[in-house]
PDB file of C-alpha atoms in Angstrom:
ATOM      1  CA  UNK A 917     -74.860  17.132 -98.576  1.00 50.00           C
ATOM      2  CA  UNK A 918     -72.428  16.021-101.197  1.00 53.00           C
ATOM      3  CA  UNK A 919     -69.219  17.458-101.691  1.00 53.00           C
ATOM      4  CA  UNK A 920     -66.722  16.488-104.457  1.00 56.00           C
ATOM      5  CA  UNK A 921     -63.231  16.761-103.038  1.00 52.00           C
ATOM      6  CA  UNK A 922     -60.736  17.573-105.720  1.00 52.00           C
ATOM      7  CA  UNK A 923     -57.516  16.242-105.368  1.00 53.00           C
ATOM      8  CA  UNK A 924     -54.124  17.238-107.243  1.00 58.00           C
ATOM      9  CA  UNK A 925     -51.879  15.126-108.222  1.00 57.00           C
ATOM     10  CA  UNK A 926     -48.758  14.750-105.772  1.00 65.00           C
ATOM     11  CA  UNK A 927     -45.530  15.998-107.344  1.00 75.00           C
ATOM     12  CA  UNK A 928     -43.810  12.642-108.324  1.00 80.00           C
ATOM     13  CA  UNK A 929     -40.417  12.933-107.393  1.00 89.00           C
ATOM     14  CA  UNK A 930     -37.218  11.976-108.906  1.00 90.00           C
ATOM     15  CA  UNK A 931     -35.964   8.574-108.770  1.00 94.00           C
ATOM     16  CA  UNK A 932     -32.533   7.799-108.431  1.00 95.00           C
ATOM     17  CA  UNK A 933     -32.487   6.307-111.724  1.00 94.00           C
ATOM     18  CA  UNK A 934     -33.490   9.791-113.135  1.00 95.00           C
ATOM     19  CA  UNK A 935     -31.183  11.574-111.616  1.00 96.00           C
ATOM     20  CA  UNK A 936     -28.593   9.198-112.841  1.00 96.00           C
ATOM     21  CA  UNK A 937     -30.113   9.456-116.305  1.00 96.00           C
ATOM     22  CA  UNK A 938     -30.655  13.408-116.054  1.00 97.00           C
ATOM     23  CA  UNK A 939     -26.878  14.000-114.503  1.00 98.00           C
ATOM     24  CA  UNK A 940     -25.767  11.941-117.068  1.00 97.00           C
ATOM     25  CA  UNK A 941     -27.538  14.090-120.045  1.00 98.00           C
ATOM     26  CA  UNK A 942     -26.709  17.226-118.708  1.00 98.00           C
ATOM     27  CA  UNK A 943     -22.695  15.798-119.148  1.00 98.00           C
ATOM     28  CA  UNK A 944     -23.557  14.923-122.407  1.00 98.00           C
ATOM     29  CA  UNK A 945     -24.780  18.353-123.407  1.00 98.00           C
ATOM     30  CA  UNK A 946     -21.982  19.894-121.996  1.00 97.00           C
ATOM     31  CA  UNK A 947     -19.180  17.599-123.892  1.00 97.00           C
ATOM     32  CA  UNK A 948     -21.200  17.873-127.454  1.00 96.00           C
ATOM     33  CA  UNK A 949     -21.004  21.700-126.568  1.00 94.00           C
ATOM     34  CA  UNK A 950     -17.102  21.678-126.364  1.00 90.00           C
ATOM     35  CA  UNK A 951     -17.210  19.707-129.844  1.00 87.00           C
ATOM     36  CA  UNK A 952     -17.325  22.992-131.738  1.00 83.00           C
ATOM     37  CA  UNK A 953     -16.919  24.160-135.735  1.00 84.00           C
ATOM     38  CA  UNK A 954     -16.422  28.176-135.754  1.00 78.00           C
ATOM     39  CA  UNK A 955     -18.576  29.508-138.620  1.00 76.00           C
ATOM     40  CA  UNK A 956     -19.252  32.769-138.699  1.00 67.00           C
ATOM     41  CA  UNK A 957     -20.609  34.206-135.461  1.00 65.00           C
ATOM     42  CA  UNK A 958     -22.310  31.087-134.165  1.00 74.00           C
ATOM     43  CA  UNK A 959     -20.375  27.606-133.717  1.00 79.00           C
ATOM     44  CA  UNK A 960     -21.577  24.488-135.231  1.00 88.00           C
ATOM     45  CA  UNK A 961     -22.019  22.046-132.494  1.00 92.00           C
ATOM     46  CA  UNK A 962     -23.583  19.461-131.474  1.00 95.00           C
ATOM     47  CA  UNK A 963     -25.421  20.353-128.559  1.00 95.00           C
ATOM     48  CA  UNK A 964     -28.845  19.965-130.249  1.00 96.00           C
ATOM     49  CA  UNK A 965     -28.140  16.482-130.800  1.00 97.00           C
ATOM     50  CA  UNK A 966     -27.709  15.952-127.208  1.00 98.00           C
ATOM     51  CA  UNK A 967     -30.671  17.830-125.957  1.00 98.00           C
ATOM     52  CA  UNK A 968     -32.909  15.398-128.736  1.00 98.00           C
ATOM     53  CA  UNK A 969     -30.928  12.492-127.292  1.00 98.00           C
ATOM     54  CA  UNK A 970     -32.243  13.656-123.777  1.00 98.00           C
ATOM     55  CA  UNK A 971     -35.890  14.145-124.870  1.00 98.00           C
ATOM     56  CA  UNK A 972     -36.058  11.210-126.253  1.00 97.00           C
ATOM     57  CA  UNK A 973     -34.452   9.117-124.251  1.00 96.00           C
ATOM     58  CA  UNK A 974     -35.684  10.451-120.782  1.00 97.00           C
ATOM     59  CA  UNK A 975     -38.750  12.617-121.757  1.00 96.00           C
ATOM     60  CA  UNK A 976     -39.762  16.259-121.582  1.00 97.00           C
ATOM     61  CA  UNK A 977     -39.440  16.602-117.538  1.00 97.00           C
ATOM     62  CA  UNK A 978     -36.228  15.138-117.039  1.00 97.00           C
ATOM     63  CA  UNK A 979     -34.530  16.443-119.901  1.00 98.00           C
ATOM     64  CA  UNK A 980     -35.726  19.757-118.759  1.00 98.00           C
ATOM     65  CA  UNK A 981     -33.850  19.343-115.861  1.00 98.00           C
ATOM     66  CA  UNK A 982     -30.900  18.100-117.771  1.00 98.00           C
ATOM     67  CA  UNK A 983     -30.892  21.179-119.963  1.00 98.00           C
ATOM     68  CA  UNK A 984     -31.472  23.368-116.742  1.00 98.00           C
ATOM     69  CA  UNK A 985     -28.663  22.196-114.636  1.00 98.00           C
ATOM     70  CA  UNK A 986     -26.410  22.635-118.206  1.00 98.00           C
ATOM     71  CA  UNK A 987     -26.993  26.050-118.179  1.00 98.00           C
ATOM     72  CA  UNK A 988     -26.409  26.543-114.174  1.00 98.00           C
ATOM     73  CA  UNK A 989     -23.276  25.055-114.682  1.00 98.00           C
ATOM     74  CA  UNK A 990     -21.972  27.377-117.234  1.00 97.00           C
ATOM     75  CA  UNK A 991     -23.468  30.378-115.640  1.00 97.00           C
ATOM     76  CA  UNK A 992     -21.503  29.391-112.447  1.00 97.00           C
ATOM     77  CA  UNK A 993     -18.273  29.356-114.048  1.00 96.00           C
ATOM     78  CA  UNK A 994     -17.432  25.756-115.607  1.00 96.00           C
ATOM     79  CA  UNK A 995     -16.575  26.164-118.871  1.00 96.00           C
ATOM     80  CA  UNK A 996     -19.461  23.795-120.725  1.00 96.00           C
ATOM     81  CA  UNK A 997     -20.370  26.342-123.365  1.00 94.00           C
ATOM     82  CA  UNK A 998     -19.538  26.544-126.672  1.00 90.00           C
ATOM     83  CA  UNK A 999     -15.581  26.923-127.166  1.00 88.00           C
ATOM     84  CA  UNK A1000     -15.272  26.155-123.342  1.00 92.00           C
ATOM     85  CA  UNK A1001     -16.904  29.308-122.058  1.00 94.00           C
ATOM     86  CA  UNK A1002     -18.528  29.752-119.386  1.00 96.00           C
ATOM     87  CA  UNK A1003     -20.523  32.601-117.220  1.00 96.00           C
ATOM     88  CA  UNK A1004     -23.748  34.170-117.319  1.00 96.00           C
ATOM     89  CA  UNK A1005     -22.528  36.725-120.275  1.00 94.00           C
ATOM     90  CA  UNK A1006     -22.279  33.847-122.038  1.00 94.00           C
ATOM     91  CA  UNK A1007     -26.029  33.579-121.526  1.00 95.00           C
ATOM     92  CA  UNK A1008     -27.260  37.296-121.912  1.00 94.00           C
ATOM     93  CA  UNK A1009     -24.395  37.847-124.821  1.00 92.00           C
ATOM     94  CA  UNK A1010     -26.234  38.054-128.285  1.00 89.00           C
ATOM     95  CA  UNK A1011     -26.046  34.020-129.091  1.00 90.00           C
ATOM     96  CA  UNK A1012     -26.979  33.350-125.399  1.00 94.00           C
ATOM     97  CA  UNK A1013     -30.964  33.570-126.307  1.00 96.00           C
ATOM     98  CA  UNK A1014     -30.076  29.979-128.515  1.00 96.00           C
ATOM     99  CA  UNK A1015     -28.663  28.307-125.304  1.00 96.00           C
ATOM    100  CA  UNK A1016     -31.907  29.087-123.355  1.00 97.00           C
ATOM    101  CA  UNK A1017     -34.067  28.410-126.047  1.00 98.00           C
ATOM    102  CA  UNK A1018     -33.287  24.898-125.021  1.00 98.00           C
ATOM    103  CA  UNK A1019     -35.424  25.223-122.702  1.00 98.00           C
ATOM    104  CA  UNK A1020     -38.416  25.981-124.931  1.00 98.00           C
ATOM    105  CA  UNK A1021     -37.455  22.509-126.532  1.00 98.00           C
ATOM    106  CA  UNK A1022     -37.611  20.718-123.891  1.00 98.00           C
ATOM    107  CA  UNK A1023     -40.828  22.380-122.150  1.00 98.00           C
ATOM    108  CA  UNK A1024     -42.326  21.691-125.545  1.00 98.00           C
ATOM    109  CA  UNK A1025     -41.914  18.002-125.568  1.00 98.00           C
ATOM    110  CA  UNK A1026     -42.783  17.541-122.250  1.00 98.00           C
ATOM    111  CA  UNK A1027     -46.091  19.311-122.509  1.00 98.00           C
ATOM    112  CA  UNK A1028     -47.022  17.692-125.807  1.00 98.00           C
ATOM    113  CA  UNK A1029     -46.086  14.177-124.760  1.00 97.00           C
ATOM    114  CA  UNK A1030     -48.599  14.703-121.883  1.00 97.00           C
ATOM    115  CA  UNK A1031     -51.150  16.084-124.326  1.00 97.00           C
ATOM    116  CA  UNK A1032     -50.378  13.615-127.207  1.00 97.00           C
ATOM    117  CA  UNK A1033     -48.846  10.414-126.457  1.00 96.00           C
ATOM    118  CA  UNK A1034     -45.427   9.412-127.093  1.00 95.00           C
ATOM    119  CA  UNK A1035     -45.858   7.978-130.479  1.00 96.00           C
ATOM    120  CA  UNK A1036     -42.711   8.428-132.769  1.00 95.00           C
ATOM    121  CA  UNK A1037     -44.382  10.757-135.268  1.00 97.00           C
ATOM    122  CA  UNK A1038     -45.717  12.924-131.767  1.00 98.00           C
ATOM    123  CA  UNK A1039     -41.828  13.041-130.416  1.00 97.00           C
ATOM    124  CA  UNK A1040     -40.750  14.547-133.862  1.00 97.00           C
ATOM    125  CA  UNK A1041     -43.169  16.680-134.507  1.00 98.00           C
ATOM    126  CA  UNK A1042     -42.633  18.200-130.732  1.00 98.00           C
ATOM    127  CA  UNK A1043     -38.427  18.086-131.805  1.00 98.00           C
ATOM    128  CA  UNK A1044     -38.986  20.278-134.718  1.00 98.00           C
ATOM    129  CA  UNK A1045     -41.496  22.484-133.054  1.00 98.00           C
ATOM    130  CA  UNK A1046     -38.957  23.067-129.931  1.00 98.00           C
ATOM    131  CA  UNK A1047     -36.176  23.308-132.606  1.00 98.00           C
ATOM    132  CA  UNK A1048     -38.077  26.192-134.559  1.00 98.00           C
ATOM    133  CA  UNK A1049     -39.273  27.574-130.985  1.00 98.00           C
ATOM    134  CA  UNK A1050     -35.288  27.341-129.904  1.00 97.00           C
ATOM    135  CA  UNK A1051     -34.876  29.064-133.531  1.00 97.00           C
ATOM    136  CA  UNK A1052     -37.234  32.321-133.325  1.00 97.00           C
ATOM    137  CA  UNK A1053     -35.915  32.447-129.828  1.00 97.00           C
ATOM    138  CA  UNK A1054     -32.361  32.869-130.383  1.00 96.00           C
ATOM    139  CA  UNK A1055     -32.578  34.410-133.256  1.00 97.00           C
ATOM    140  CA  UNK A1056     -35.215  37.818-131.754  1.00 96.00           C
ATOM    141  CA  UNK A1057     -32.335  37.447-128.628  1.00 96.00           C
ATOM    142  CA  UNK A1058     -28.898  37.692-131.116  1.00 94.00           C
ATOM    143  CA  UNK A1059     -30.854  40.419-132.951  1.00 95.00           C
ATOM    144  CA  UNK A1060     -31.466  42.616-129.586  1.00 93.00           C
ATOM    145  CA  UNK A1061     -27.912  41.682-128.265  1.00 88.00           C
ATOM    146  CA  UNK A1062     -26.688  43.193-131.194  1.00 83.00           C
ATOM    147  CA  UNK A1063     -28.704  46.491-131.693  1.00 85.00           C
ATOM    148  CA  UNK A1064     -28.661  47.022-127.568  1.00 80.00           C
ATOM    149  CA  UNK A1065     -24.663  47.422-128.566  1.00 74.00           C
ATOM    150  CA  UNK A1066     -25.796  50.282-131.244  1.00 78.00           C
ATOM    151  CA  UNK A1067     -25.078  48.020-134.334  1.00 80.00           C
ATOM    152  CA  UNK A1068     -27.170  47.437-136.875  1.00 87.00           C
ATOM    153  CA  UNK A1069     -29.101  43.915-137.331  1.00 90.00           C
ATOM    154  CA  UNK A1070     -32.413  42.957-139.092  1.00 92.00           C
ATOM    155  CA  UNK A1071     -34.121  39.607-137.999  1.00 94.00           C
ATOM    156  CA  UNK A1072     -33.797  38.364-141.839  1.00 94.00           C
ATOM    157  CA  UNK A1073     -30.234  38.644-141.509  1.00 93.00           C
ATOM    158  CA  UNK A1074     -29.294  37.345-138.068  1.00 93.00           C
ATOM    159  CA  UNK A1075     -31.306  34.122-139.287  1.00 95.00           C
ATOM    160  CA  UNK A1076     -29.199  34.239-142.453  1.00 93.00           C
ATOM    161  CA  UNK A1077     -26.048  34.336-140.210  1.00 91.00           C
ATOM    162  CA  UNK A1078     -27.833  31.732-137.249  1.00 90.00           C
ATOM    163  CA  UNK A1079     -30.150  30.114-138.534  1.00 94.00           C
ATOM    164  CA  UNK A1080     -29.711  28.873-142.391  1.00 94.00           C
ATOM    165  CA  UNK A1081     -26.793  27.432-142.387  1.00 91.00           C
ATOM    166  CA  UNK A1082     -27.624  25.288-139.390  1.00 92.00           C
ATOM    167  CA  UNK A1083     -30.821  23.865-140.024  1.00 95.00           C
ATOM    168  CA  UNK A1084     -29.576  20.824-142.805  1.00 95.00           C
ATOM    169  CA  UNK A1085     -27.113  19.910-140.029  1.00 94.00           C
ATOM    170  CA  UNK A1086     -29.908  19.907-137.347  1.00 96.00           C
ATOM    171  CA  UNK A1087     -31.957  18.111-139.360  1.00 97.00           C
ATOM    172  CA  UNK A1088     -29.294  15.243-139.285  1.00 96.00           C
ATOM    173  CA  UNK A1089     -28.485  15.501-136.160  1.00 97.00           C
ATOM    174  CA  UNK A1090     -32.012  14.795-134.805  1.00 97.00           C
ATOM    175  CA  UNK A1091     -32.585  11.816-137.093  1.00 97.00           C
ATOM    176  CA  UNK A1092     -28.952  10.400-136.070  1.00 97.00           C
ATOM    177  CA  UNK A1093     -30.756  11.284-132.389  1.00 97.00           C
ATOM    178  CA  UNK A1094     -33.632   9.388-133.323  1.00 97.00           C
ATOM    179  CA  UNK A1095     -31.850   6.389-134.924  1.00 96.00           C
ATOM    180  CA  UNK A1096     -29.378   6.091-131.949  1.00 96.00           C
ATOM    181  CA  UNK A1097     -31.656   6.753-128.990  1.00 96.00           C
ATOM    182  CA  UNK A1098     -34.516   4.070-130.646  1.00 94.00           C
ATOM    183  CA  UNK A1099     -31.899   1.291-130.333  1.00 94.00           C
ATOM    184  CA  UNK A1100     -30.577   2.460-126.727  1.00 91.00           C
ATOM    185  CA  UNK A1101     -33.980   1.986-125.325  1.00 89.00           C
ATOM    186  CA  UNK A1102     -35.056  -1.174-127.469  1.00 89.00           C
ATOM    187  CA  UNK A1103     -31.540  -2.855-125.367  1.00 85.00           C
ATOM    188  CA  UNK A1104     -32.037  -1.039-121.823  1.00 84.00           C
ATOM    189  CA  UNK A1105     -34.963  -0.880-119.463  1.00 80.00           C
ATOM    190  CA  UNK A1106     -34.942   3.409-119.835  1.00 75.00           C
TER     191      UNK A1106
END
C-alpha cells in the first residue's frame, strides 16, 4: 500500500530582525501620517509613501503586519492618524475605508510576490494595483459614510474630492519609495 503523506508548510515565524524591521515601519507610517496638508475633506499625507517603503523594503507579510499594528494603535487611542487622531471612528468615519484599504495593498503584494517573483517591474505593478485596490476601497467606504449620514454623495464625485487630486502626488511618492528603498537595501543586509 502506498500512501502519499501531504505535508503543509510550518508557519515560519517572525525573526527578531522582522519585528525590529516591522515595529520600525509601523512608526514610520504613523509619523508620515502626522505630516499632513488639509485639502478639502481628505489630508494630503504621506502615509502611502511609507506603506510602499514597507512593501518594499520588508515584503508583503511583514509590512502587513506593519500596516496592521498602525491601525491597532490608532484604534486604541494613540493619536497616529491623520491630524493626530486617533480611535476606531477614525476608522469607520467616511475617510476611514482609505486607512484600511492599506491593508488590501499590502495583502496584494504579498500574494503576488509569492505568485510572481520579486522582480522590480512585479513590485510596481503589485504597488499600483494595491494603490487602485486602496483607491476603489476608500472611495465605495467615504461614499457610504456619507449617505449612511443622509447626505448626498455619488461615487464620481467622492473620487473627484479623494481620489484625483491625490493620485500625481502618489505617483511620486511611490517612485521617491522606490528610488529610496532600492539604495537602503543595495547598503544593508534587509
Amino acid at each position: 500500500m502506498n500512501s502519499t503523506v501531504s505535508v503543509k508548510e510550518p508557519h515560519r515565524p517572525f525573526t527578531t530582525k522582522e519585528l525590529v524591521l516591522t515595529a520600525m515601519f509601523t512608526a514610520l507610517i504613523a509619523v508620515c501620517s502626522i505630516i499632513s496638508i488639509p485639502i478639502g475633506e481628505i489630508s494630503f499625507t504621506l502615509q502611502t509613501f511609507a506603506v510602499f517603503c514597507a512593501l518594499n523594503v520588508i515584503g508583503g507579510r511583514n509590512g502587513l503586519f506593519s500596516v496592521l499594528v498602525y491601525i491597532l494603535l490608532g484604534c486604541i487611542g494613540l493619536p497616529v492618524f491623520s491630524k493626530m487622531q486617533s480611535g476606531a471612528g477614525v476608522i469607520t468615519g467616511p475617510t476611514g475605508g482609505y486607512i484600511l484599504g492599506f491593508v488590501l495593498m499590502a495583502l496584494v503584494y504579498w500574494g503576488g510576490t509569492k505568485l510572481f517573483g520579486k522582480s522590480l517591474p512585479v513590485r510596481v505593478s503589485l504597488m499600483v494595483i494595491g494603490l487602485i485596490l486602496c483607491y476603489t476601497f476608500g472611495t465605495i467606504w467615504f461614499v457610504f459614510g456619507y449617505t449612511k449620514s443622509g447626505s448626498d454623495m455619488t461615487f464620481i464625485h467622492a473620487m473627484e474630492l479623494c481620489v484625483l487630486p491625490y493620485i500625481l502626488g502618489d505617483v511620486v511618492k511611490l517612485i521617491l519609495a522606490l528610488v529610496i528603498t532600492e539604495r537602503i537595501k543595495k547598503h544593508t543586509d534587509i
